[in-house]
Amino acid sequence: MSSLVPVVTIDGPGGSGKGTIARLLAAKLGWNLLDSGAIYRLAAMAAMERGIDPVDTPDLIECCEQLNVVFQQDEAGNEQIFLDDEDVSLLLRDEATGEAASKIAVIPAVRAALLARQRQFCQPPGLVADGRDMGTVVFPEASCKIFLTASLQERAKRRHKQLKAQGNGISIDALFRDMAKRDERDANREVSPLRPAADAFTVDCSTLSIDEVLSSVLEIVQQQVAL
Ligand code: DC
């Protein structure tokens, strides 16, 4: 990681809108984007495809170290993610994949195996990094750290709308329960738990629109980073 490359970290729980805000912010600044949740999801998918149990074994760690993934955009600018040359862009966003990712993410050796890959995204002219431990562990020297949060009710409602649009019929109650369980696991694991960095700015977006969140975040970034 080069300390000359400015980094904005956006951490927060699932469904807080950090992925959307990180993408919009990166586009606005013309910077690179790291969706670190996608890296954990890809690692979990690769393990499932190889029939590797999501427990701390040399096989799982080797699978994480050797992930064969490509991030690119199609002609219309839509994100495409390939795992072992297969387009997994949709499957990657599945709740089951998120759950599997959250399970392997508690294993310290998995986190260590995925660290260098995440730091490789730090390239000029700058990086917006979204995840759970971007400001605390992966980019502790980041120029600007944001923690996006929202009530569990609101996050479940947003995620439900998103999944419904993709044809997923999960009930909002089931989703609420799953998200509460995942929050609990992400926030209470021993290594790199989900928490704001001491120097992070927290934005509660429970009652804010995407445009309102983006302008609050942009205001903070403009104050913290020499653009
Ligand atoms: O942001 P997401 O829902 O795509 O992330 C999926 C899981 O990956 C999340 O439940 C926990 C894990 N994760 C993590 O531990 N650290 C990160 N920086 C990003 C994701």
XYZ file of C-alpha atoms and ligand atoms in Angstrom:
247
model
C 0.000 0.000 0.000
C 1.398 3.384 -0.899
C 0.859 6.114 1.678
C 0.793 8.571 -1.255
C -2.475 7.133 -2.530
C -5.458 8.660 -0.692
C -7.900 6.135 0.773
C -11.456 6.675 2.001
C -12.802 3.765 4.048
C -16.523 3.090 4.421
C -17.347 0.463 7.027
C -20.666 -0.623 8.470
C -23.126 -3.479 8.893
C -24.825 -5.267 5.987
C -27.667 -3.329 4.399
C -26.449 0.061 5.665
C -26.033 1.196 2.056
C -22.236 1.355 2.241
C -21.825 -0.587 -1.031
C -24.026 1.869 -2.938
C -22.407 4.912 -1.346
C -18.882 3.563 -1.894
C -19.647 2.944 -5.594
C -21.164 6.402 -6.093
C -18.314 8.085 -4.222
C -15.633 6.212 -6.199
C -17.362 7.203 -9.483
C -17.647 10.827 -8.364
C -13.967 11.035 -7.376
C -12.777 8.892 -10.325
C -11.063 6.533 -7.834
C -10.743 2.752 -7.589
C -13.241 0.759 -5.565
C -12.666 -2.173 -3.216
C -15.777 -4.162 -2.273
C -14.093 -6.278 0.400
C -17.315 -8.159 1.181
C -17.126 -9.525 -2.381
C -13.669 -10.933 -1.632
C -15.001 -12.803 1.430
C -18.016 -13.959 -0.572
C -15.770 -15.218 -3.407
C -13.570 -17.080 -0.936
C -16.643 -18.740 0.588
C -17.981 -19.685 -2.861
C -14.636 -21.108 -3.938
C -14.511 -23.224 -0.763
C -18.084 -24.480 -1.312
C -17.337 -25.365 -4.938
C -14.316 -27.387 -3.874
C -16.254 -29.116 -1.085
C -14.026 -27.576 1.603
C -15.595 -27.210 5.069
C -15.717 -23.604 6.339
C -13.393 -24.369 9.254
C -9.777 -23.463 9.904
C -7.921 -25.999 7.749
C -4.887 -25.741 5.442
C -7.222 -26.518 2.502
C -9.424 -23.508 3.253
C -6.452 -21.184 3.697
C -4.844 -22.408 0.467
C -8.163 -21.876 -1.336
C -8.253 -18.257 -0.040
C -4.646 -17.604 -1.034
C -5.162 -18.962 -4.537
C -8.494 -17.311 -5.353
C -8.767 -16.912 -9.118
C -10.998 -13.846 -9.473
C -11.479 -11.057 -11.993
C -13.408 -7.818 -11.419
C -14.431 -5.963 -14.572
C -17.202 -3.860 -16.125
C -19.296 -4.826 -19.154
C -19.888 -2.355 -22.008
C -22.860 -0.814 -20.164
C -20.679 -0.205 -17.104
C -22.234 -3.011 -15.035
C -19.924 -4.790 -12.624
C -18.952 -8.336 -13.602
C -17.177 -10.689 -11.208
C -15.624 -13.952 -12.354
C -14.528 -16.853 -10.164
C -12.473 -19.484 -12.004
C -13.644 -17.899 -15.306
C -17.333 -18.250 -14.365
C -19.506 -15.130 -14.105
C -20.754 -15.226 -10.493
C -21.937 -11.588 -10.290
C -25.509 -12.547 -9.298
C -24.875 -15.639 -7.203
C -22.335 -13.675 -5.209
C -25.066 -11.405 -3.789
C -27.179 -14.309 -2.517
C -28.012 -14.304 1.211
C -26.607 -17.853 1.484
C -23.276 -16.643 0.065
C -23.236 -13.726 2.550
C -23.910 -16.134 5.400
C -21.096 -18.461 4.262
C -18.763 -15.446 3.921
C -19.589 -14.283 7.443
C -18.744 -17.786 8.758
C -15.288 -18.015 7.181
C -14.608 -14.362 8.071
C -14.295 -15.288 11.781
C -11.179 -17.404 11.020
C -7.995 -15.336 11.628
C -5.939 -17.254 9.018
C -8.630 -16.569 6.385
C -8.491 -12.842 7.131
C -4.683 -12.908 6.948
C -4.800 -14.801 3.634
C -7.096 -12.163 2.102
C -5.272 -9.083 3.392
C -2.673 -8.572 0.636
C -5.310 -9.055 -2.074
C -7.393 -6.244 -0.568
C -4.395 -3.909 -0.250
C -3.546 -4.421 -3.939
C -6.611 -2.301 -4.783
C -4.825 0.746 -3.367
C -3.692 2.309 -6.662
C -3.558 5.907 -7.919
C -5.411 8.184 -8.093
C -7.165 6.936 -4.943
C -9.282 4.198 -3.371
C -12.706 3.961 -1.790
C -12.744 0.765 0.307
C -15.971 -0.687 1.662
C -16.302 -3.390 4.325
C -16.193 -4.093 8.048
C -12.527 -3.519 8.983
C -11.264 -1.177 6.258
C -10.545 1.706 8.645
C -9.430 -0.430 11.584
C -7.210 -3.118 10.013
C -6.787 -3.079 6.248
C -6.151 0.669 5.761
C -5.504 2.056 9.265
C -3.671 5.040 7.720
C -6.624 6.013 5.496
C -7.077 9.735 4.851
C -10.751 9.626 5.766
C -12.833 7.010 7.588
C -16.611 6.774 7.502
C -18.840 4.397 9.472
C -22.297 4.049 7.941
C -25.018 2.683 10.107
C -28.811 2.322 10.110
C -31.358 0.556 12.294
C -31.752 -3.189 11.747
C -35.420 -2.632 10.767
C -34.441 -0.175 8.060
C -31.566 -2.322 6.773
C -33.798 -5.409 6.580
C -36.445 -3.373 4.714
C -33.903 -2.119 2.146
C -32.299 -5.517 1.657
C -35.753 -7.127 1.277
C -36.638 -4.666 -1.491
C -33.325 -5.372 -3.234
C -33.749 -9.172 -3.042
C -37.393 -8.988 -4.148
C -36.325 -7.049 -7.246
C -33.933 -9.939 -7.994
C -36.805 -12.449 -7.720
C -35.831 -13.729 -4.256
C -38.972 -14.463 -2.186
C -37.429 -14.490 1.317
C -39.828 -13.033 3.936
C -38.867 -9.832 5.730
C -39.100 -11.610 9.114
C -36.672 -14.333 8.040
C -34.343 -11.703 6.600
C -34.508 -9.663 9.828
C -33.541 -12.761 11.852
C -30.690 -13.688 9.459
C -29.313 -10.146 9.452
C -29.453 -9.915 13.263
C -27.506 -13.189 13.482
C -24.920 -11.995 10.950
C -24.523 -8.606 12.727
C -23.921 -10.456 15.971
C -21.264 -12.718 14.400
C -19.509 -9.849 12.528
C -19.453 -7.579 15.588
C -18.391 -10.162 18.164
C -15.694 -12.162 16.381
C -12.261 -12.000 17.969
C -10.334 -10.763 14.939
C -11.216 -7.526 13.136
C -14.754 -7.224 14.516
C -17.168 -4.798 12.917
C -16.703 -1.530 14.782
C -15.978 2.097 13.887
C -12.308 3.147 13.916
C -11.534 5.593 16.728
C -11.065 8.334 14.100
C -14.113 7.438 11.958
C -17.052 9.752 11.239
C -20.326 7.950 11.883
C -23.291 8.669 9.607
C -26.664 7.208 10.642
C -28.609 6.819 7.422
C -31.807 5.266 8.862
C -33.886 8.258 7.747
C -31.731 9.623 4.910
C -32.102 9.089 1.160
C -29.119 7.875 -0.903
C -28.552 11.433 -2.178
C -28.576 12.792 1.374
C -26.108 10.163 2.591
C -23.840 10.773 -0.403
C -23.764 14.520 0.177
C -23.027 14.061 3.936
C -20.207 11.664 3.075
C -18.834 13.945 0.347
C -18.813 16.861 2.776
C -16.727 14.822 5.253
C -14.366 13.618 2.495
C -13.850 17.174 1.202
C -12.934 18.317 4.711
C -10.496 15.452 5.300
C -8.829 14.833 1.939
C -6.949 17.284 -0.263
C -8.775 16.627 -3.554
O -20.580 -6.697 2.969
P -21.021 -8.094 2.623
O -22.413 -8.415 3.101
O -20.843 -8.412 1.178
O -20.018 -9.067 3.440
C -20.243 -10.452 3.550
C -19.584 -10.983 4.812
O -18.157 -10.908 4.668
C -19.897 -10.219 6.084
O -21.027 -10.756 6.763
C -18.656 -10.365 6.908
C -17.562 -10.571 5.914
N -16.721 -9.377 5.735
C -15.729 -9.179 6.664
O -15.608 -9.937 7.616
N -14.860 -8.145 6.512
C -14.986 -7.288 5.496
N -14.124 -6.288 5.355
C -16.034 -7.457 4.548
C -16.887 -8.506 4.706
